Amino acid sequence: PKVAMQTASAEEQIMQKKTLEKELVAKESSIAKAKAAVAKGQIEVNGPLPEDFSARFAAGVAEATGCAPEDVKVLGAVPAKGASGIDDVVFEARTDIVAKVKTQAADPESKLANGPLHMFLVAKDDDDDHDDDDKDGAGKEPKAAPAATEGAEEKAPEVDVSEMPFGDLEPFGREDTAQELTESSLKESDAMVDQLERAEVAEEKRAVFRALTRLRGAAITSYDGIA
């Protein structure tokens, strides 16, 4: 009876080992699928962007596409090349959400463009501004511009920058430098996230291998007892 109990215990440990191996393979497969399902997207929005734009963007996308706000993550924003007052926003979400955001961002009648992100996606026409000004000024007498102020502006003295201290130095804070630094920061952030994910998977593998090693030692001990 003692030998039979030891044999059953060894078989049970072997079954546990196989189960752990299957769970490890399934977990690695699910992690790979999750990574493949996440994609990055880029859209143009009206700037300047407020400090809470990431939260507004996630809420607007969630309302328009039906996803959860946590599924959308803003990675960064840089000024668009050749366009004043336009920013390129880079975000991360599921592949289907990225496709919906790009489609709705290009349609001024879409749910996304008419939601919380309306002021960032739809350009305000100058004609509307003029119409609003005309309505506000209807029935009111036009105010004459003060002549003294205009004269003062016309006679404003010109300042020679070269005569000022350090006037020959090149200005700092150039737009192309800022854009390069932002793009470099995005690449470093992506690399850091990938490294963290790889470290997490490696730690899970080590934990499973440690468990398998302990099971193997127990199985060898059982076989030694049977022998």
PDB file of C-alpha atoms in Angstrom:
ATOM      1  CA  PRO A   1       0.000   0.000   0.000  1.00  0.00           C
ATOM      2  CA  LYS A   2       2.799   2.397   0.773  1.00  0.00           C
ATOM      3  CA  VAL A   3       4.376   1.842  -2.641  1.00  0.00           C
ATOM      4  CA  ALA A   4       1.005   2.380  -4.336  1.00  0.00           C
ATOM      5  CA  MET A   5       0.482   5.675  -2.496  1.00  0.00           C
ATOM      6  CA  GLN A   6       3.937   6.891  -3.487  1.00  0.00           C
ATOM      7  CA  THR A   7       3.292   5.932  -7.121  1.00  0.00           C
ATOM      8  CA  ALA A   8      -0.028   7.807  -7.131  1.00  0.00           C
ATOM      9  CA  SER A   9       1.651  10.869  -5.582  1.00  0.00           C
ATOM     10  CA  ALA A  10       4.363  10.832  -8.253  1.00  0.00           C
ATOM     11  CA  GLU A  11       1.776  10.553 -11.027  1.00  0.00           C
ATOM     12  CA  GLU A  12      -0.172  13.450  -9.537  1.00  0.00           C
ATOM     13  CA  GLN A  13       2.959  15.603  -9.464  1.00  0.00           C
ATOM     14  CA  ILE A  14       3.671  14.762 -13.088  1.00  0.00           C
ATOM     15  CA  MET A  15       0.106  15.798 -14.035  1.00  0.00           C
ATOM     16  CA  GLN A  16       0.569  19.087 -12.161  1.00  0.00           C
ATOM     17  CA  LYS A  17       3.773  19.694 -14.094  1.00  0.00           C
ATOM     18  CA  LYS A  18       2.016  19.169 -17.428  1.00  0.00           C
ATOM     19  CA  THR A  19      -0.829  21.464 -16.338  1.00  0.00           C
ATOM     20  CA  LEU A  20       1.628  24.224 -15.433  1.00  0.00           C
ATOM     21  CA  GLU A  21       3.346  23.872 -18.786  1.00  0.00           C
ATOM     22  CA  LYS A  22       0.006  24.209 -20.618  1.00  0.00           C
ATOM     23  CA  GLU A  23      -0.901  27.289 -18.571  1.00  0.00           C
ATOM     24  CA  LEU A  24       2.449  28.883 -19.402  1.00  0.00           C
ATOM     25  CA  VAL A  25       1.987  28.296 -23.128  1.00  0.00           C
ATOM     26  CA  ALA A  26      -1.590  29.649 -22.991  1.00  0.00           C
ATOM     27  CA  LYS A  27      -0.486  32.758 -21.093  1.00  0.00           C
ATOM     28  CA  GLU A  28       2.306  33.512 -23.577  1.00  0.00           C
ATOM     29  CA  SER A  29      -0.165  33.095 -26.424  1.00  0.00           C
ATOM     30  CA  SER A  30      -2.672  35.474 -24.812  1.00  0.00           C
ATOM     31  CA  ILE A  31       0.029  38.090 -24.206  1.00  0.00           C
ATOM     32  CA  ALA A  32       1.121  37.874 -27.853  1.00  0.00           C
ATOM     33  CA  LYS A  33      -2.477  38.276 -29.042  1.00  0.00           C
ATOM     34  CA  ALA A  34      -3.004  41.258 -26.747  1.00  0.00           C
ATOM     35  CA  LYS A  35       0.111  42.958 -28.136  1.00  0.00           C
ATOM     36  CA  ALA A  36      -0.982  42.284 -31.709  1.00  0.00           C
ATOM     37  CA  ALA A  37      -4.437  43.754 -31.012  1.00  0.00           C
ATOM     38  CA  VAL A  38      -3.016  47.095 -29.806  1.00  0.00           C
ATOM     39  CA  ALA A  39      -2.045  49.675 -32.429  1.00  0.00           C
ATOM     40  CA  LYS A  40      -0.951  53.301 -32.615  1.00  0.00           C
ATOM     41  CA  GLY A  41      -2.796  56.040 -34.463  1.00  0.00           C
ATOM     42  CA  GLN A  42      -2.221  59.682 -35.332  1.00  0.00           C
ATOM     43  CA  ILE A  43      -4.701  62.477 -36.052  1.00  0.00           C
ATOM     44  CA  GLU A  44      -4.490  66.241 -36.462  1.00  0.00           C
ATOM     45  CA  VAL A  45      -6.254  68.482 -33.932  1.00  0.00           C
ATOM     46  CA  ASN A  46      -6.589  72.193 -33.343  1.00  0.00           C
ATOM     47  CA  GLY A  47      -4.057  73.580 -30.891  1.00  0.00           C
ATOM     48  CA  PRO A  48      -3.035  74.655 -28.373  1.00  0.00           C
ATOM     49  CA  LEU A  49      -3.919  71.610 -26.270  1.00  0.00           C
ATOM     50  CA  PRO A  50      -4.960  71.963 -22.589  1.00  0.00           C
ATOM     51  CA  GLU A  51      -3.268  70.068 -19.777  1.00  0.00           C
ATOM     52  CA  ASP A  52      -6.204  67.656 -19.406  1.00  0.00           C
ATOM     53  CA  PHE A  53      -6.371  66.843 -23.126  1.00  0.00           C
ATOM     54  CA  SER A  54      -5.472  63.172 -22.535  1.00  0.00           C
ATOM     55  CA  ALA A  55      -8.517  62.695 -20.295  1.00  0.00           C
ATOM     56  CA  ARG A  56     -10.768  64.627 -22.712  1.00  0.00           C
ATOM     57  CA  PHE A  57      -9.518  62.610 -25.661  1.00  0.00           C
ATOM     58  CA  ALA A  58     -10.089  59.278 -23.896  1.00  0.00           C
ATOM     59  CA  ALA A  59     -13.593  60.342 -22.828  1.00  0.00           C
ATOM     60  CA  GLY A  60     -14.491  61.585 -26.315  1.00  0.00           C
ATOM     61  CA  VAL A  61     -13.242  58.431 -28.032  1.00  0.00           C
ATOM     62  CA  ALA A  62     -15.052  56.249 -25.486  1.00  0.00           C
ATOM     63  CA  GLU A  63     -18.308  58.123 -26.084  1.00  0.00           C
ATOM     64  CA  ALA A  64     -17.970  57.893 -29.877  1.00  0.00           C
ATOM     65  CA  THR A  65     -16.783  54.289 -30.202  1.00  0.00           C
ATOM     66  CA  GLY A  66     -18.305  52.612 -27.137  1.00  0.00           C
ATOM     67  CA  CYS A  67     -14.984  51.486 -25.663  1.00  0.00           C
ATOM     68  CA  ALA A  68     -13.741  52.149 -22.136  1.00  0.00           C
ATOM     69  CA  PRO A  69     -11.672  55.318 -21.508  1.00  0.00           C
ATOM     70  CA  GLU A  70      -8.907  53.110 -20.099  1.00  0.00           C
ATOM     71  CA  ASP A  71      -8.547  51.456 -23.536  1.00  0.00           C
ATOM     72  CA  VAL A  72      -7.308  54.733 -25.064  1.00  0.00           C
ATOM     73  CA  LYS A  73      -3.924  56.235 -24.184  1.00  0.00           C
ATOM     74  CA  VAL A  74      -2.443  59.477 -25.539  1.00  0.00           C
ATOM     75  CA  LEU A  75       1.294  58.990 -26.121  1.00  0.00           C
ATOM     76  CA  GLY A  76       2.140  62.573 -27.058  1.00  0.00           C
ATOM     77  CA  ALA A  77       1.545  65.545 -29.346  1.00  0.00           C
ATOM     78  CA  VAL A  78       3.831  67.549 -31.631  1.00  0.00           C
ATOM     79  CA  PRO A  79       3.210  70.608 -33.823  1.00  0.00           C
ATOM     80  CA  ALA A  80       2.224  69.617 -37.358  1.00  0.00           C
ATOM     81  CA  LYS A  81       4.751  70.447 -40.049  1.00  0.00           C
ATOM     82  CA  GLY A  82       3.736  73.286 -42.337  1.00  0.00           C
ATOM     83  CA  ALA A  83       0.529  74.085 -40.414  1.00  0.00           C
ATOM     84  CA  SER A  84       0.119  76.802 -37.828  1.00  0.00           C
ATOM     85  CA  GLY A  85      -2.076  76.034 -34.820  1.00  0.00           C
ATOM     86  CA  ILE A  86      -2.360  72.309 -35.719  1.00  0.00           C
ATOM     87  CA  ASP A  87      -0.931  69.504 -33.570  1.00  0.00           C
ATOM     88  CA  ASP A  88      -0.354  65.837 -34.421  1.00  0.00           C
ATOM     89  CA  VAL A  89      -1.667  63.646 -31.595  1.00  0.00           C
ATOM     90  CA  VAL A  90      -0.281  60.107 -31.277  1.00  0.00           C
ATOM     91  CA  PHE A  91      -2.471  57.685 -29.340  1.00  0.00           C
ATOM     92  CA  GLU A  92      -2.647  53.962 -28.617  1.00  0.00           C
ATOM     93  CA  ALA A  93      -5.746  51.736 -28.607  1.00  0.00           C
ATOM     94  CA  ARG A  94      -7.161  48.552 -30.088  1.00  0.00           C
ATOM     95  CA  THR A  95      -6.911  48.217 -33.850  1.00  0.00           C
ATOM     96  CA  ASP A  96     -10.647  48.613 -34.413  1.00  0.00           C
ATOM     97  CA  ILE A  97     -10.804  51.703 -32.184  1.00  0.00           C
ATOM     98  CA  VAL A  98      -7.883  53.329 -34.027  1.00  0.00           C
ATOM     99  CA  ALA A  99      -9.651  52.783 -37.356  1.00  0.00           C
ATOM    100  CA  LYS A 100     -12.921  54.279 -36.024  1.00  0.00           C
ATOM    101  CA  VAL A 101     -11.149  57.332 -34.591  1.00  0.00           C
ATOM    102  CA  LYS A 102      -9.371  58.078 -37.879  1.00  0.00           C
ATOM    103  CA  THR A 103     -12.601  57.705 -39.855  1.00  0.00           C
ATOM    104  CA  GLN A 104     -14.713  59.856 -37.539  1.00  0.00           C
ATOM    105  CA  ALA A 105     -11.997  62.501 -37.120  1.00  0.00           C
ATOM    106  CA  ALA A 106     -12.162  63.162 -40.876  1.00  0.00           C
ATOM    107  CA  ASP A 107     -15.970  63.489 -40.836  1.00  0.00           C
ATOM    108  CA  PRO A 108     -17.310  66.764 -39.312  1.00  0.00           C
ATOM    109  CA  GLU A 109     -20.753  65.158 -38.954  1.00  0.00           C
ATOM    110  CA  SER A 110     -19.504  62.139 -36.991  1.00  0.00           C
ATOM    111  CA  LYS A 111     -20.232  61.430 -33.357  1.00  0.00           C
ATOM    112  CA  LEU A 112     -16.604  62.018 -32.420  1.00  0.00           C
ATOM    113  CA  ALA A 113     -16.434  65.424 -34.125  1.00  0.00           C
ATOM    114  CA  ASN A 114     -19.667  66.574 -32.443  1.00  0.00           C
ATOM    115  CA  GLY A 115     -18.775  65.299 -28.969  1.00  0.00           C
ATOM    116  CA  PRO A 116     -16.353  66.573 -26.320  1.00  0.00           C
ATOM    117  CA  LEU A 117     -13.607  66.871 -28.960  1.00  0.00           C
ATOM    118  CA  HIS A 118     -15.609  69.195 -31.244  1.00  0.00           C
ATOM    119  CA  MET A 119     -13.401  72.253 -30.629  1.00  0.00           C
ATOM    120  CA  PHE A 120     -10.261  70.201 -31.408  1.00  0.00           C
ATOM    121  CA  LEU A 121     -11.512  68.470 -34.585  1.00  0.00           C
ATOM    122  CA  VAL A 122     -13.742  71.021 -36.351  1.00  0.00           C
ATOM    123  CA  ALA A 123     -12.218  74.272 -37.571  1.00  0.00           C
ATOM    124  CA  LYS A 124     -14.259  77.393 -36.875  1.00  0.00           C
ATOM    125  CA  ASP A 125     -14.995  79.345 -40.073  1.00  0.00           C
ATOM    126  CA  ASP A 126     -14.025  82.986 -40.251  1.00  0.00           C
ATOM    127  CA  ASP A 127     -17.408  83.761 -41.807  1.00  0.00           C
ATOM    128  CA  ASP A 128     -19.160  82.529 -38.679  1.00  0.00           C
ATOM    129  CA  ASP A 129     -16.996  84.830 -36.589  1.00  0.00           C
ATOM    130  CA  HIS A 130     -17.901  87.800 -38.776  1.00  0.00           C
ATOM    131  CA  ASP A 131     -21.604  86.912 -38.617  1.00  0.00           C
ATOM    132  CA  ASP A 132     -21.469  86.690 -34.837  1.00  0.00           C
ATOM    133  CA  ASP A 133     -19.711  90.047 -34.657  1.00  0.00           C
ATOM    134  CA  ASP A 134     -22.338  91.607 -36.920  1.00  0.00           C
ATOM    135  CA  LYS A 135     -25.151  90.231 -34.752  1.00  0.00           C
ATOM    136  CA  ASP A 136     -23.526  91.451 -31.567  1.00  0.00           C
ATOM    137  CA  GLY A 137     -22.921  94.888 -33.067  1.00  0.00           C
ATOM    138  CA  ALA A 138     -26.394  95.291 -34.588  1.00  0.00           C
ATOM    139  CA  GLY A 139     -28.195  98.360 -33.265  1.00  0.00           C
ATOM    140  CA  LYS A 140     -25.065  99.782 -31.684  1.00  0.00           C
ATOM    141  CA  GLU A 141     -23.222 102.864 -32.867  1.00  0.00           C
ATOM    142  CA  PRO A 142     -19.683 102.147 -34.013  1.00  0.00           C
ATOM    143  CA  LYS A 143     -17.049 103.417 -31.676  1.00  0.00           C
ATOM    144  CA  ALA A 144     -14.406 105.708 -33.141  1.00  0.00           C
ATOM    145  CA  ALA A 145     -10.863 104.520 -32.661  1.00  0.00           C
ATOM    146  CA  PRO A 146      -8.840 106.906 -30.536  1.00  0.00           C
ATOM    147  CA  ALA A 147      -6.565 108.909 -32.791  1.00  0.00           C
ATOM    148  CA  ALA A 148      -4.004 109.445 -30.064  1.00  0.00           C
ATOM    149  CA  THR A 149      -3.418 105.744 -29.684  1.00  0.00           C
ATOM    150  CA  GLU A 150      -2.966 105.209 -33.426  1.00  0.00           C
ATOM    151  CA  GLY A 151      -0.517 108.069 -33.578  1.00  0.00           C
ATOM    152  CA  ALA A 152       1.423 106.656 -30.650  1.00  0.00           C
ATOM    153  CA  GLU A 153       1.612 103.257 -32.311  1.00  0.00           C
ATOM    154  CA  GLU A 154       2.804 104.747 -35.575  1.00  0.00           C
ATOM    155  CA  LYS A 155       5.521 106.740 -33.814  1.00  0.00           C
ATOM    156  CA  ALA A 156       6.755 103.850 -31.666  1.00  0.00           C
ATOM    157  CA  PRO A 157      10.547 103.938 -31.491  1.00  0.00           C
ATOM    158  CA  GLU A 158      12.488 101.186 -33.208  1.00  0.00           C
ATOM    159  CA  VAL A 159      14.916  99.224 -31.070  1.00  0.00           C
ATOM    160  CA  ASP A 160      18.199  98.046 -32.554  1.00  0.00           C
ATOM    161  CA  VAL A 161      18.715  94.538 -31.188  1.00  0.00           C
ATOM    162  CA  SER A 162      22.394  94.523 -32.102  1.00  0.00           C
ATOM    163  CA  GLU A 163      23.055  97.350 -29.604  1.00  0.00           C
ATOM    164  CA  MET A 164      21.483  95.415 -26.721  1.00  0.00           C
ATOM    165  CA  PRO A 165      23.591  93.122 -24.462  1.00  0.00           C
ATOM    166  CA  PHE A 166      24.004  89.669 -26.037  1.00  0.00           C
ATOM    167  CA  GLY A 167      21.963  90.836 -29.031  1.00  0.00           C
ATOM    168  CA  ASP A 168      24.147  88.875 -31.445  1.00  0.00           C
ATOM    169  CA  LEU A 169      23.346  85.506 -29.843  1.00  0.00           C
ATOM    170  CA  GLU A 170      21.105  83.072 -31.697  1.00  0.00           C
ATOM    171  CA  PRO A 171      17.641  82.618 -30.090  1.00  0.00           C
ATOM    172  CA  PHE A 172      17.013  79.296 -28.359  1.00  0.00           C
ATOM    173  CA  GLY A 173      13.896  77.124 -28.135  1.00  0.00           C
ATOM    174  CA  ARG A 174      13.544  76.409 -31.870  1.00  0.00           C
ATOM    175  CA  GLU A 175      10.496  74.486 -33.059  1.00  0.00           C
ATOM    176  CA  ASP A 176      12.425  71.795 -34.967  1.00  0.00           C
ATOM    177  CA  THR A 177      14.574  71.077 -31.910  1.00  0.00           C
ATOM    178  CA  ALA A 178      11.490  70.740 -29.732  1.00  0.00           C
ATOM    179  CA  GLN A 179       9.920  68.351 -32.240  1.00  0.00           C
ATOM    180  CA  GLU A 180      13.046  66.184 -32.372  1.00  0.00           C
ATOM    181  CA  LEU A 181      13.141  66.010 -28.578  1.00  0.00           C
ATOM    182  CA  THR A 182       9.447  65.067 -28.447  1.00  0.00           C
ATOM    183  CA  GLU A 183       9.857  62.297 -31.037  1.00  0.00           C
ATOM    184  CA  SER A 184      12.916  60.990 -29.185  1.00  0.00           C
ATOM    185  CA  SER A 185      10.927  60.979 -25.943  1.00  0.00           C
ATOM    186  CA  LEU A 186       8.134  58.978 -27.594  1.00  0.00           C
ATOM    187  CA  LYS A 187      10.612  56.384 -28.897  1.00  0.00           C
ATOM    188  CA  GLU A 188      12.249  56.067 -25.475  1.00  0.00           C
ATOM    189  CA  SER A 189       8.836  55.682 -23.808  1.00  0.00           C
ATOM    190  CA  ASP A 190       7.876  52.921 -26.253  1.00  0.00           C
ATOM    191  CA  ALA A 191      11.172  51.134 -25.648  1.00  0.00           C
ATOM    192  CA  MET A 192      10.708  51.406 -21.887  1.00  0.00           C
ATOM    193  CA  VAL A 193       7.187  49.944 -22.074  1.00  0.00           C
ATOM    194  CA  ASP A 194       8.414  47.064 -24.260  1.00  0.00           C
ATOM    195  CA  GLN A 195      11.250  46.368 -21.825  1.00  0.00           C
ATOM    196  CA  LEU A 196       8.835  46.304 -18.877  1.00  0.00           C
ATOM    197  CA  GLU A 197       6.565  43.866 -20.708  1.00  0.00           C
ATOM    198  CA  ARG A 198       9.501  41.599 -21.534  1.00  0.00           C
ATOM    199  CA  ALA A 199      10.669  41.728 -17.915  1.00  0.00           C
ATOM    200  CA  GLU A 200       7.174  40.819 -16.709  1.00  0.00           C
ATOM    201  CA  VAL A 201       7.014  37.801 -19.045  1.00  0.00           C
ATOM    202  CA  ALA A 202      10.523  36.704 -18.007  1.00  0.00           C
ATOM    203  CA  GLU A 203       9.583  36.907 -14.320  1.00  0.00           C
ATOM    204  CA  GLU A 204       6.487  34.795 -14.935  1.00  0.00           C
ATOM    205  CA  LYS A 205       8.605  32.205 -16.746  1.00  0.00           C
ATOM    206  CA  ARG A 206      11.114  32.113 -13.899  1.00  0.00           C
ATOM    207  CA  ALA A 207       8.308  31.603 -11.363  1.00  0.00           C
ATOM    208  CA  VAL A 208       6.895  28.696 -13.372  1.00  0.00           C
ATOM    209  CA  PHE A 209      10.333  27.158 -13.868  1.00  0.00           C
ATOM    210  CA  ARG A 210      10.999  27.369 -10.117  1.00  0.00           C
ATOM    211  CA  ALA A 211       7.711  25.602  -9.452  1.00  0.00           C
ATOM    212  CA  LEU A 212       8.542  22.939 -12.027  1.00  0.00           C
ATOM    213  CA  THR A 213      11.975  22.454 -10.457  1.00  0.00           C
ATOM    214  CA  ARG A 214      10.415  21.890  -7.049  1.00  0.00           C
ATOM    215  CA  LEU A 215       7.943  19.405  -8.550  1.00  0.00           C
ATOM    216  CA  ARG A 216      10.782  17.618 -10.311  1.00  0.00           C
ATOM    217  CA  GLY A 217      12.712  17.330  -7.036  1.00  0.00           C
ATOM    218  CA  ALA A 218       9.649  15.962  -5.285  1.00  0.00           C
ATOM    219  CA  ALA A 219       9.071  13.450  -8.085  1.00  0.00           C
ATOM    220  CA  ILE A 220      12.712  12.279  -7.952  1.00  0.00           C
ATOM    221  CA  THR A 221      12.462  11.919  -4.186  1.00  0.00           C
ATOM    222  CA  SER A 222       9.309   9.844  -4.565  1.00  0.00           C
ATOM    223  CA  TYR A 223      10.941   7.586  -7.143  1.00  0.00           C
ATOM    224  CA  ASP A 224      13.974   7.179  -4.889  1.00  0.00           C
ATOM    225  CA  GLY A 225      11.636   6.128  -2.070  1.00  0.00           C
ATOM    226  CA  ILE A 226       9.923   3.619  -4.331  1.00  0.00           C
ATOM    227  CA  ALA A 227      13.279   2.230  -5.402  1.00  0.00           C
TER     228      ALA A 227
END
